[in-house]
Short mmCIF file of C-alpha atoms and ligand atoms in Angstrom, two decimals:
data_model
loop_
_atom_site.label_atom_id
_atom_site.label_comp_id
_atom_site.label_asym_id
_atom_site.label_seq_id
_atom_site.Cartn_x
_atom_site.Cartn_y
_atom_site.Cartn_z
CA MET A 642 9.12 -14.35 -8.06
CA LYS A 643 11.51 -12.97 -10.67
CA LEU A 644 12.33 -9.28 -10.74
CA ILE A 645 11.29 -7.29 -13.78
CA TYR A 646 14.91 -6.87 -14.87
CA GLU A 647 15.29 -10.63 -14.78
CA LYS A 648 12.28 -10.96 -17.10
CA SER A 649 13.65 -8.34 -19.47
CA LYS A 650 14.51 -9.48 -23.07
CA SER A 651 16.33 -7.15 -25.39
CA GLY A 652 14.06 -5.46 -27.94
CA ARG A 653 10.68 -6.22 -26.30
CA ARG A 654 8.34 -3.29 -25.78
CA ALA A 655 5.05 -2.76 -23.94
CA SER A 656 4.24 0.21 -26.16
CA SER A 657 6.01 2.43 -28.63
CA LEU A 658 5.79 6.20 -28.66
CA PRO A 659 5.68 8.25 -31.85
CA ARG A 660 8.97 9.99 -32.58
CA TYR A 661 8.72 13.56 -31.42
CA ASP A 662 9.35 16.45 -33.76
CA LEU A 663 10.27 19.02 -31.14
CA PRO A 664 13.64 20.79 -31.29
CA LYS A 665 16.36 19.16 -29.19
CA ALA A 666 16.43 20.41 -25.61
CA GLU A 667 19.33 22.61 -24.60
CA VAL A 668 20.94 20.33 -22.01
CA PRO A 669 24.46 21.31 -20.92
CA GLU A 670 27.09 18.94 -22.26
CA ASP A 671 28.22 17.67 -18.84
CA LEU A 672 24.64 16.77 -17.87
CA ARG A 673 23.89 14.75 -21.02
CA ARG A 674 23.62 10.98 -20.93
CA THR A 675 26.39 9.15 -22.63
CA ALA A 676 24.50 5.84 -22.74
CA ALA A 677 20.82 4.94 -22.99
CA PRO A 678 19.12 4.21 -19.61
CA ARG A 679 19.00 0.54 -18.65
CA LEU A 680 15.26 0.05 -18.49
CA PRO A 681 13.59 -3.35 -18.41
CA GLU A 682 12.35 -4.45 -21.83
CA ILE A 683 9.12 -6.40 -21.60
CA SER A 684 5.87 -6.97 -23.52
CA GLU A 685 2.61 -5.45 -22.30
CA PRO A 686 0.96 -8.73 -21.14
CA ASP A 687 4.06 -9.68 -19.16
CA LEU A 688 4.27 -6.20 -17.72
CA VAL A 689 0.63 -6.29 -16.61
CA ARG A 690 1.06 -9.79 -15.15
CA HIS A 691 4.19 -8.77 -13.29
CA PHE A 692 2.61 -5.86 -11.47
CA THR A 693 -0.68 -7.68 -10.91
CA ALA A 694 1.25 -10.54 -9.30
CA LEU A 695 3.04 -8.06 -7.06
CA ALA A 696 -0.24 -6.39 -6.12
CA ASP A 697 -1.74 -9.82 -5.33
CA ARG A 698 0.99 -10.39 -2.78
CA ASN A 699 0.00 -7.27 -0.94
CA PHE A 700 -2.54 -7.12 1.86
CA GLY A 701 -4.59 -3.97 2.31
CA VAL A 702 -7.81 -2.77 3.82
CA ASP A 703 -9.45 -3.48 0.46
CA THR A 704 -8.43 -7.15 0.61
CA GLY A 705 -9.33 -7.94 4.19
CA PHE A 706 -9.71 -7.01 7.84
CA TYR A 707 -6.80 -4.86 9.02
CA PRO A 708 -7.10 -4.38 12.79
CA LEU A 709 -3.82 -2.51 13.27
CA GLY A 710 -4.20 -0.79 16.64
CA SER A 711 -3.65 2.98 16.68
CA CYS A 712 -3.15 2.94 12.91
CA THR A 713 -6.87 3.06 12.12
CA MET A 714 -7.33 1.28 8.82
CA LYS A 715 -10.92 2.00 7.91
CA HIS A 716 -12.71 1.67 4.60
CA ASN A 717 -12.14 4.60 2.22
CA PRO A 718 -15.46 5.39 0.52
CA ARG A 719 -14.96 5.49 -3.24
CA VAL A 720 -17.26 8.46 -3.64
CA ASN A 721 -14.53 10.54 -1.96
CA GLU A 722 -12.15 9.61 -4.77
CA ARG A 723 -14.75 10.77 -7.28
CA VAL A 724 -15.11 14.07 -5.46
CA VAL A 725 -11.38 14.71 -5.19
CA ASN A 726 -11.04 13.98 -8.90
CA LEU A 727 -13.54 16.63 -9.98
CA PRO A 728 -11.59 18.86 -12.38
CA GLY A 729 -12.12 21.96 -10.22
CA PHE A 730 -10.21 20.28 -7.37
CA ARG A 731 -7.85 18.06 -9.30
CA ASP A 732 -6.53 20.66 -11.73
CA LEU A 733 -6.23 23.52 -9.28
CA HIS A 734 -2.75 25.04 -9.20
CA PRO A 735 -1.41 26.24 -5.85
CA TYR A 736 -0.38 29.54 -7.46
CA GLN A 737 -3.84 30.18 -8.82
CA GLU A 738 -5.07 33.61 -7.66
CA GLU A 739 -7.45 33.75 -4.71
CA GLU A 740 -10.43 34.99 -6.74
CA ALA A 741 -10.24 31.86 -8.89
CA SER A 742 -9.79 29.53 -5.89
CA GLN A 743 -12.76 30.55 -3.78
CA GLY A 744 -14.28 27.06 -3.77
CA ALA A 745 -11.06 25.43 -2.58
CA LEU A 746 -10.51 28.10 0.08
CA GLU A 747 -14.10 27.67 1.24
CA ILE A 748 -13.64 23.91 1.66
CA MET A 749 -10.50 24.50 3.71
CA TRP A 750 -12.23 27.11 5.82
CA ARG A 751 -15.24 24.87 6.39
CA LEU A 752 -13.00 21.95 7.34
CA GLN A 753 -11.16 24.19 9.81
CA GLU A 754 -14.50 25.20 11.37
CA ILE A 755 -15.62 21.57 11.70
CA LEU A 756 -12.32 20.45 13.22
CA ALA A 757 -12.39 23.35 15.69
CA GLU A 758 -15.89 22.27 16.76
CA VAL A 759 -14.93 18.56 17.01
CA CYS A 760 -11.92 19.50 19.17
CA GLY A 761 -13.71 22.16 21.23
CA LEU A 762 -11.00 24.69 20.40
CA HIS A 763 -10.82 28.04 18.63
CA ALA A 764 -8.54 28.00 15.60
CA VAL A 765 -7.11 25.44 13.18
CA SER A 766 -4.20 25.22 10.76
CA LEU A 767 -4.45 22.52 8.10
CA GLN A 768 -0.80 22.71 7.09
CA PRO A 769 0.99 19.74 8.73
CA ALA A 770 1.06 16.66 6.51
CA ALA A 771 0.97 13.91 9.14
CA GLY A 772 0.26 13.36 12.80
CA SER A 773 3.96 13.44 13.60
CA GLN A 774 4.39 16.76 11.80
CA GLY A 775 1.36 18.08 13.67
CA GLU A 776 3.12 17.07 16.90
CA LEU A 777 6.24 18.99 15.97
CA THR A 778 4.18 22.01 14.88
CA GLY A 779 2.18 21.93 18.13
CA LEU A 780 5.35 21.83 20.22
CA MET A 781 6.81 24.70 18.20
CA LEU A 782 3.68 26.66 19.07
CA MET A 783 4.25 25.82 22.73
CA ARG A 784 7.80 27.11 22.46
CA ALA A 785 6.70 30.30 20.69
CA TYR A 786 4.03 30.87 23.34
CA PHE A 787 6.50 30.64 26.21
CA ALA A 788 9.09 32.71 24.34
CA ASP A 789 6.45 35.41 23.88
CA ARG A 790 5.83 35.39 27.62
CA GLY A 791 9.55 35.58 28.38
CA GLU A 792 9.52 32.07 29.89
CA ALA A 793 11.45 30.20 27.19
CA ASP A 794 14.48 29.59 29.41
CA GLU A 795 12.48 28.17 32.32
CA ARG A 796 9.87 26.07 30.47
CA ARG A 797 12.17 23.33 29.22
CA VAL A 798 10.39 20.04 29.98
CA VAL A 799 7.59 18.21 28.17
CA ILE A 800 6.06 15.20 29.90
CA THR A 801 4.80 12.16 27.98
CA ALA A 802 3.11 8.95 29.16
CA ASP A 803 5.05 5.67 29.26
CA THR A 804 2.41 4.38 26.82
CA ALA A 805 3.14 7.17 24.30
CA HIS A 806 3.62 6.50 20.62
CA GLY A 807 7.29 6.75 19.62
CA THR A 808 6.68 9.93 17.63
CA ASN A 809 5.82 11.81 20.86
CA PRO A 810 9.28 11.65 22.47
CA ALA A 811 10.88 12.13 19.06
CA SER A 812 8.87 15.32 18.49
CA VAL A 813 9.73 16.57 21.98
CA ALA A 814 13.43 16.17 21.22
CA MET A 815 13.12 17.72 17.73
CA ALA A 816 11.32 20.75 19.15
CA GLY A 817 14.25 21.28 21.54
CA PHE A 818 12.52 20.32 24.80
CA GLU A 819 13.69 17.90 27.48
CA LEU A 820 11.64 14.74 27.83
CA GLN A 821 10.23 13.37 31.07
CA LYS A 822 8.08 10.26 31.33
CA VAL A 823 5.17 9.67 33.65
CA GLU A 824 4.06 6.20 34.67
CA THR A 825 0.74 4.44 34.19
CA ASP A 826 -1.27 3.35 37.23
CA ASP A 827 -3.00 0.01 37.86
CA ARG A 828 -6.13 1.03 35.94
CA GLY A 829 -4.27 2.27 32.89
CA ASN A 830 -4.54 5.98 33.76
CA LEU A 831 -1.67 8.43 34.21
CA ASP A 832 -0.22 7.92 37.68
CA LEU A 833 -1.31 11.12 39.44
CA ASP A 834 1.22 10.84 42.29
CA ASP A 835 4.06 10.44 39.81
CA LEU A 836 2.68 13.35 37.81
CA ARG A 837 2.38 15.69 40.79
CA ALA A 838 5.99 14.94 41.73
CA LYS A 839 7.19 15.84 38.23
CA VAL A 840 5.21 18.96 37.28
CA ASP A 841 6.80 22.25 38.33
CA GLY A 842 7.92 25.65 37.02
CA ARG A 843 10.20 23.96 34.46
CA THR A 844 7.30 22.13 32.84
CA ALA A 845 6.21 23.46 29.44
CA GLY A 846 3.49 20.91 28.94
CA LEU A 847 2.04 17.44 28.73
CA MET A 848 1.68 15.39 25.58
CA LEU A 849 -1.04 12.80 25.89
CA THR A 850 -3.22 10.51 23.80
CA ASN A 851 -6.71 10.15 25.27
CA PRO A 852 -7.93 7.46 24.89
CA SER A 853 -4.41 6.22 25.39
CA THR A 854 -2.64 3.65 23.26
CA LEU A 855 -4.12 1.10 25.71
CA GLY A 856 -7.53 2.12 24.32
CA LEU A 857 -8.49 3.52 27.73
CA PHE A 858 -9.99 6.91 28.52
CA ASP A 859 -8.10 8.56 31.37
CA GLU A 860 -10.48 8.63 34.32
CA HIS A 861 -8.71 11.62 35.92
CA ILE A 862 -8.30 13.83 32.88
CA ALA A 863 -9.87 16.85 34.61
CA GLU A 864 -7.37 16.56 37.50
CA VAL A 865 -4.49 16.03 35.08
CA SER A 866 -5.43 19.21 33.26
CA GLU A 867 -5.69 21.13 36.53
CA ILE A 868 -2.21 20.02 37.62
CA PHE A 869 -0.66 21.39 34.40
CA HIS A 870 -2.67 24.58 34.16
CA ASP A 871 -2.05 25.38 37.85
CA ALA A 872 1.66 25.13 37.09
CA GLY A 873 1.30 27.51 34.11
CA ALA A 874 1.95 24.70 31.60
CA LEU A 875 0.00 23.67 28.47
CA LEU A 876 -1.64 20.39 27.44
CA TYR A 877 -1.07 18.81 24.03
CA TYR A 878 -3.53 16.20 22.74
CA ASP A 879 -2.20 13.58 20.36
CA GLY A 880 -5.36 13.09 18.31
CA ALA A 881 -4.38 9.77 16.75
CA ASN A 882 -7.21 8.17 18.73
CA LEU A 883 -9.84 10.83 18.07
CA ASN A 884 -11.90 8.16 16.30
CA ALA A 885 -13.13 7.10 19.73
CA VAL A 886 -14.60 10.40 20.88
CA CYS A 887 -15.90 12.46 17.93
CA GLY A 888 -19.14 14.19 18.86
CA ILE A 889 -19.00 12.59 22.33
CA SER A 890 -16.25 14.40 24.20
CA ARG A 891 -13.91 17.16 23.07
CA PRO A 892 -10.21 17.57 23.88
CA GLY A 893 -10.72 21.31 24.48
CA ASP A 894 -13.37 20.54 27.12
CA MET A 895 -10.98 18.04 28.72
CA GLY A 896 -8.50 20.93 29.16
CA PHE A 897 -6.20 20.42 26.18
CA ASP A 898 -4.79 23.55 24.52
CA ILE A 899 -3.31 22.06 21.33
CA VAL A 900 -4.57 19.07 19.33
CA HIS A 901 -3.36 17.35 16.21
CA ILE A 902 -5.81 15.34 14.14
CA ASN A 903 -4.64 12.51 11.90
CA LEU A 904 -7.11 13.15 9.08
CA HIS A 905 -5.94 9.95 7.41
CA LYS A 906 -7.07 7.92 10.43
CA THR A 907 -10.23 9.45 11.84
CA PHE A 908 -11.60 10.95 8.64
CA SER A 909 -10.48 8.25 6.22
CA GLN A 910 -7.78 8.43 3.57
CA PRO A 911 -5.93 5.77 1.68
CA HIS A 912 -2.66 5.61 3.62
CA GLY A 913 0.44 3.56 3.96
CA GLY A 914 4.12 4.00 4.54
CA GLY A 915 3.53 7.03 6.75
CA GLY A 916 1.28 8.88 4.32
CA PRO A 917 -0.08 10.52 2.33
CA GLY A 918 -1.89 12.14 5.17
CA GLY A 919 -2.95 15.26 6.93
CA GLY A 920 -2.16 16.35 10.50
CA PRO A 921 -4.03 19.65 11.13
CA ILE A 922 -3.66 21.28 14.51
CA ALA A 923 -6.38 22.96 16.55
CA VAL A 924 -5.53 25.42 19.33
CA ARG A 925 -7.02 27.50 22.12
CA ASP A 926 -7.30 31.26 21.44
CA ILE A 927 -4.11 32.11 23.39
CA LEU A 928 -2.10 30.13 20.82
CA GLU A 929 -3.82 31.33 17.64
CA PRO A 930 -1.33 34.18 16.91
CA PHE A 931 1.48 31.62 16.59
CA LEU A 932 -0.20 29.31 14.04
CA PRO A 933 1.54 28.73 10.68
CA VAL A 934 0.95 31.13 7.80
CA PRO A 935 -0.89 31.55 5.57
CA ALA A 936 -4.13 31.20 7.53
CA VAL A 937 -7.29 30.54 5.55
CA VAL A 938 -9.79 33.19 6.64
CA ARG A 939 -13.25 34.38 5.75
CA ASP A 940 -13.88 38.02 4.83
CA GLY A 941 -17.62 38.54 4.52
CA ASP A 942 -18.67 36.23 1.68
CA ALA A 943 -15.14 35.75 0.36
CA PHE A 944 -12.22 33.61 1.50
CA ARG A 945 -8.52 34.54 1.44
CA LEU A 946 -5.07 33.61 2.65
CA ASP A 947 -3.82 35.76 5.52
CA HIS A 948 -0.02 36.11 5.67
CA ASP A 949 -0.04 39.00 8.12
CA ARG A 950 0.57 37.17 11.38
CA PRO A 951 3.68 38.70 12.96
CA LYS A 952 3.94 36.11 15.76
CA SER A 953 3.49 33.09 13.46
CA ILE A 954 6.01 30.25 13.64
CA GLY A 955 6.07 30.45 9.80
CA LYS A 956 5.35 27.74 7.28
CA VAL A 957 5.62 24.06 8.07
CA ARG A 958 4.65 22.80 4.62
CA GLY A 959 4.45 23.96 1.03
CA PHE A 960 1.43 26.10 0.13
CA CYS A 961 -1.59 25.29 2.33
CA GLY A 962 -0.99 21.60 3.01
CA PRO A 963 -2.19 18.39 1.31
CA PHE A 964 -5.33 19.66 -0.43
CA GLY A 965 -6.66 16.32 -1.75
CA VAL A 966 -6.64 15.01 1.82
CA PHE A 967 -8.82 17.94 2.91
CA VAL A 968 -11.40 17.23 0.22
CA ARG A 969 -11.68 13.54 1.13
CA SER A 970 -11.94 14.25 4.86
CA TYR A 971 -14.50 16.97 4.29
CA ALA A 972 -16.58 14.56 2.18
CA TYR A 973 -16.28 11.83 4.84
CA ILE A 974 -17.44 14.17 7.60
CA ARG A 975 -20.29 15.64 5.54
CA ALA A 976 -21.54 12.13 4.73
CA TYR A 977 -22.15 11.64 8.48
CA GLY A 978 -23.52 15.15 8.85
CA PRO A 979 -24.63 16.00 12.37
CA GLY A 980 -24.48 12.29 13.25
CA LEU A 981 -20.68 12.14 13.37
CA ARG A 982 -20.83 10.62 16.84
CA GLU A 983 -22.31 7.46 15.26
CA MET A 984 -18.89 6.89 13.72
CA SER A 985 -17.20 6.87 17.12
CA GLU A 986 -19.99 4.95 18.81
CA ALA A 987 -19.74 2.15 16.24
CA ALA A 988 -15.93 2.07 16.53
CA VAL A 989 -16.18 1.74 20.33
CA LEU A 990 -18.95 -0.86 20.13
CA ASN A 991 -16.98 -3.00 17.66
CA ALA A 992 -13.87 -2.88 19.85
CA ASN A 993 -15.79 -3.84 22.99
CA TYR A 994 -17.50 -6.71 21.16
CA LEU A 995 -14.11 -8.17 20.19
CA LEU A 996 -12.73 -7.58 23.67
CA ALA A 997 -15.67 -9.30 25.37
CA ARG A 998 -15.25 -12.39 23.18
CA LEU A 999 -11.47 -12.68 23.44
CA LYS A 1000 -10.62 -11.83 27.02
CA ASP A 1001 -11.17 -15.36 28.32
CA VAL A 1002 -8.47 -16.81 26.02
CA TYR A 1003 -5.82 -14.05 26.10
CA ASP A 1004 -4.52 -12.04 29.06
CA LEU A 1005 -6.10 -8.65 29.52
CA PRO A 1006 -3.73 -6.36 31.44
CA PHE A 1007 -6.32 -3.66 32.20
CA ASP A 1008 -9.78 -5.16 32.61
CA ARG A 1009 -11.99 -2.16 31.77
CA LEU A 1010 -14.41 -1.20 29.03
CA CYS A 1011 -12.26 -0.07 26.14
CA MET A 1012 -12.71 2.74 23.67
CA HIS A 1013 -11.97 2.29 19.94
CA GLU A 1014 -9.13 -0.22 20.53
CA PHE A 1015 -7.83 -2.55 23.22
CA VAL A 1016 -4.64 -4.31 24.19
CA LEU A 1017 -4.51 -8.02 24.91
CA SER A 1018 -1.39 -9.90 25.91
CA ALA A 1019 -0.15 -13.28 24.69
CA SER A 1020 1.75 -13.72 27.98
CA ASN A 1021 -0.47 -16.65 28.98
CA LEU A 1022 0.33 -18.48 25.71
CA LYS A 1023 4.02 -17.74 26.12
CA ARG A 1024 4.09 -18.96 29.71
CA GLU A 1025 2.13 -22.15 29.01
CA HIS A 1026 3.13 -23.09 25.45
CA GLY A 1027 6.02 -20.86 24.34
CA ILE A 1028 3.80 -19.00 21.83
CA THR A 1029 4.56 -15.28 21.56
CA ALA A 1030 2.61 -12.28 20.24
CA LEU A 1031 4.74 -12.48 17.09
CA ASP A 1032 3.72 -16.11 16.58
CA VAL A 1033 0.03 -15.23 16.97
CA ALA A 1034 0.45 -12.39 14.46
CA LYS A 1035 2.14 -14.65 11.90
CA ARG A 1036 -0.49 -17.37 12.28
CA LEU A 1037 -3.32 -14.86 11.83
CA MET A 1038 -2.07 -14.30 8.27
CA ASP A 1039 -2.91 -17.93 7.47
CA HIS A 1040 -6.47 -17.16 8.55
CA GLY A 1041 -6.57 -14.27 6.05
CA PHE A 1042 -6.22 -11.39 8.50
CA HIS A 1043 -3.66 -8.65 8.78
CA PRO A 1044 -2.09 -8.94 12.23
CA PRO A 1045 -2.84 -6.34 14.88
CA THR A 1046 -0.08 -4.04 16.15
CA ILE A 1047 2.25 -6.09 18.35
CA TYR A 1048 4.71 -5.29 21.16
CA PHE A 1049 3.17 -1.84 21.61
CA PRO A 1050 2.49 -0.12 23.94
CA LEU A 1051 5.79 -1.05 25.48
CA ILE A 1052 4.46 -1.41 29.03
CA VAL A 1053 2.41 -4.50 28.05
CA PRO A 1054 4.51 -7.65 27.54
CA GLU A 1055 3.53 -9.65 24.43
CA ALA A 1056 1.06 -6.93 23.48
CA LEU A 1057 -1.60 -7.42 20.79
CA MET A 1058 -3.20 -4.05 20.08
CA ILE A 1059 -6.46 -4.44 18.18
CA GLU A 1060 -8.52 -1.72 16.49
CA PRO A 1061 -11.46 -2.93 14.37
CA THR A 1062 -12.86 0.54 13.39
CA GLU A 1063 -16.48 1.34 12.72
CA THR A 1064 -16.50 0.14 9.13
CA GLU A 1065 -16.44 -3.63 9.80
CA ALA A 1066 -19.51 -5.87 9.81
CA LYS A 1067 -20.34 -8.28 12.61
CA GLU A 1068 -19.56 -11.28 10.35
CA THR A 1069 -16.01 -10.00 9.87
CA LEU A 1070 -15.56 -9.44 13.58
CA ASP A 1071 -16.91 -12.94 14.29
CA ALA A 1072 -14.51 -14.50 11.78
CA PHE A 1073 -11.61 -12.68 13.44
CA ILE A 1074 -12.76 -13.85 16.88
CA GLU A 1075 -12.90 -17.44 15.61
CA ALA A 1076 -9.37 -17.15 14.21
CA MET A 1077 -7.95 -15.69 17.42
CA ARG A 1078 -9.66 -18.38 19.51
CA ALA A 1079 -8.50 -21.12 17.12
CA ILE A 1080 -4.89 -19.92 17.48
CA ALA A 1081 -5.17 -19.89 21.28
CA ALA A 1082 -6.45 -23.52 21.16
CA GLU A 1083 -3.77 -24.51 18.66
CA ALA A 1084 -1.09 -23.10 20.97
CA ALA A 1085 -1.87 -25.94 23.35
CA ALA A 1086 -2.51 -28.67 20.75
CA ASP A 1087 0.10 -27.99 18.06
CA PRO A 1088 2.48 -25.11 18.89
CA ALA A 1089 4.95 -26.16 16.17
CA THR A 1090 2.48 -25.21 13.43
CA ILE A 1091 2.13 -21.72 14.91
CA LYS A 1092 5.89 -21.36 15.36
CA SER A 1093 6.50 -21.97 11.66
CA ALA A 1094 3.62 -19.79 10.40
CA PRO A 1095 2.72 -18.23 8.04
CA HIS A 1096 2.21 -21.24 5.81
CA LYS A 1097 -0.04 -19.67 3.17
CA ARG A 1098 1.76 -16.43 2.31
CA PRO A 1099 4.33 -15.92 -0.48
CA VAL A 1100 7.11 -15.42 2.07
CA ARG A 1101 7.59 -16.88 5.53
CA ARG A 1102 9.41 -15.20 8.42
CA LEU A 1103 11.67 -12.45 7.19
CA ASP A 1104 14.44 -10.53 8.84
CA GLU A 1105 12.15 -7.52 9.17
CA VAL A 1106 14.75 -5.25 10.71
CA LYS A 1107 17.18 -5.90 7.88
CA ALA A 1108 14.45 -5.54 5.28
CA ALA A 1109 13.57 -2.13 6.72
CA LYS A 1110 17.06 -0.87 7.49
CA ARG A 1111 18.88 -2.22 4.46
CA ALA A 1112 16.15 -2.11 1.88
CA VAL A 1113 17.62 -2.59 -1.60
CA VAL A 1114 15.20 -0.93 -3.95
CA LYS A 1115 17.45 -0.83 -7.01
CA PHE A 1116 18.26 -3.72 -9.25
CA GLY A 1117 21.66 -5.18 -8.44
CA PHE A 1118 23.59 -4.62 -11.66
CA ASP A 1119 26.96 -6.09 -10.82
CA GLU A 1120 28.82 -2.82 -10.84
CA HIS A 1121 26.10 -0.92 -8.96
CA PRO A 1122 27.93 1.35 -6.51
CA ASP A 1123 25.05 1.52 -3.99
CA LEU A 1124 25.03 -2.24 -3.52
CA ALA A 1125 28.75 -2.73 -3.00
CA PRO A 1126 28.75 -2.57 0.85
CA VAL A 1127 25.76 -4.92 1.07
CA LYS A 1128 27.47 -7.45 -1.16
CA ALA A 1129 30.77 -7.23 0.67
CA GLU A 1130 29.11 -7.68 4.04
CA ALA A 1131 27.25 -10.85 3.17
CA GLY A 1132 29.63 -12.40 0.70
CA GLY A 1133 27.31 -11.65 -2.22
CA GLU A 1134 24.24 -13.41 -0.74
CA ALA A 1135 22.60 -10.25 0.52
CA ILE A 1136 21.26 -9.27 -2.86
CA GLU A 1137 19.34 -12.50 -3.24
CA ALA A 1138 17.89 -12.11 0.23
CA ALA A 1139 17.00 -8.50 -0.38
CA LYS A 1140 15.20 -9.39 -3.59
CA GLY A 1141 13.02 -11.81 -1.70
CA ALA A 1142 12.30 -9.24 1.00
C1 PLP B 485 -0.79 7.44 19.07
C2 PLP B 485 -0.12 7.96 17.82
N1 PLP B 485 0.43 9.18 17.83
C3 PLP B 485 1.03 9.68 16.72
C4 PLP B 485 1.12 8.96 15.54
C5 PLP B 485 1.84 9.56 14.37
O1 PLP B 485 0.97 9.85 13.33
P1 PLP B 485 1.40 9.83 11.78
O2 PLP B 485 1.61 8.40 11.39
O3 PLP B 485 0.25 10.47 11.07
O4 PLP B 485 2.66 10.63 11.66
C6 PLP B 485 0.56 7.68 15.50
C7 PLP B 485 0.66 6.88 14.25
O5 PLP B 485 0.37 5.76 14.14
C8 PLP B 485 -0.08 7.17 16.66
O6 PLP B 485 -0.63 5.94 16.66
#
């Protein structure tokens, strides 16, 4: 497909603006343009076709099943977009005075109350803008808590599972803690013997996803919590997988002291490319004084922002956080009402249905009932036919499905991590099962076709690392300074390749 600059023809316009009659802006001489910007020149039909063609190449949860494990791609109800676009929400300015923002403050306060209840904890801050930022905020709270107790120098270590999402160790390092890993036992739980040997007076806390990234609920969570609390340490719950347990079991009751909630996963948001999202944190009462400011509080019948929190870690995001995300999540939760557990029950049922119908054709490293997701392995196909998890993922695209997460968690070789969510119908799940089974059969009959897949997508197998690490998102005008190293490195070919990517 040609780039829009390549379609550009001098003098063509998609629309023309009336000439303005405002006085010229006072722009300092050295900041003024000396030449007109080089924008693509194109007619409106060609412009519309160009971007429609690009959109058609995309695959999203609105175009098909998207079972990306741990990334929870569920349907985003359109009514939530209507609600968030009501003028009272949409046009609200963050500097608007509190008296004129009572409705918005009330929604935030109500959402905080609901999240505290879902987590079984006492206080919530909505500020962090993603799960990963919630992680960092939670660990900063941990640090502030130990500093307040005069234990900052001793409590240096945070323990994570060997199945942890990559953001967990990264957040531990960013928050200034030392990282220690604990192993997984034969049933997919934390290895208690390994844990006991590692927890001591230097331990600040544990960071754990439960259910884990294997889609398994830790069978010893009460003992795990006891080990940490007996050692004076805290427990952090990575709530990325909260979709499995809402209204059924609560992190606070399991013993966790700090939780982040990926609003954009569990409570539905359009998301992609790491956002836009929301990563509120919920905490036990002992940690409430350290939460970010301002806190949204209720005073009788009114709501206000409380900045007077002397022990607070400060702000972690502009204003109060991503407000539109709060409105959508609040609407999603209220649509379920007191039956929120139905959401999690359906997510778990859908995952177990897929698991039951796929485990005879793919390896299953931990043969247990799963929660909202499960991890298969393509090791059997690799051993017998040379077909890897990557090959299965690429071939699934020809069947019209987005691939599941692959090669994660790291402890499962040839991992295929599948999360259907609660919003998919049985027919969709059945079609996915048929595709996965057809690929397993094809691995034996015609592995070459799988190896060269996808056959029906606009591009085939790309150098994904290069596309991510050396993304060229500007048009390659010959003299473009940003593109010079790329060109030099690949003898000029890189730009063509990057365009395709
Ligand atoms: C288990 C787990 N933890 C943390 C995160 C980070 O969340 P976010 O993408 O909102 O930063 C993810 C994201 O996929 C995850 O799957």
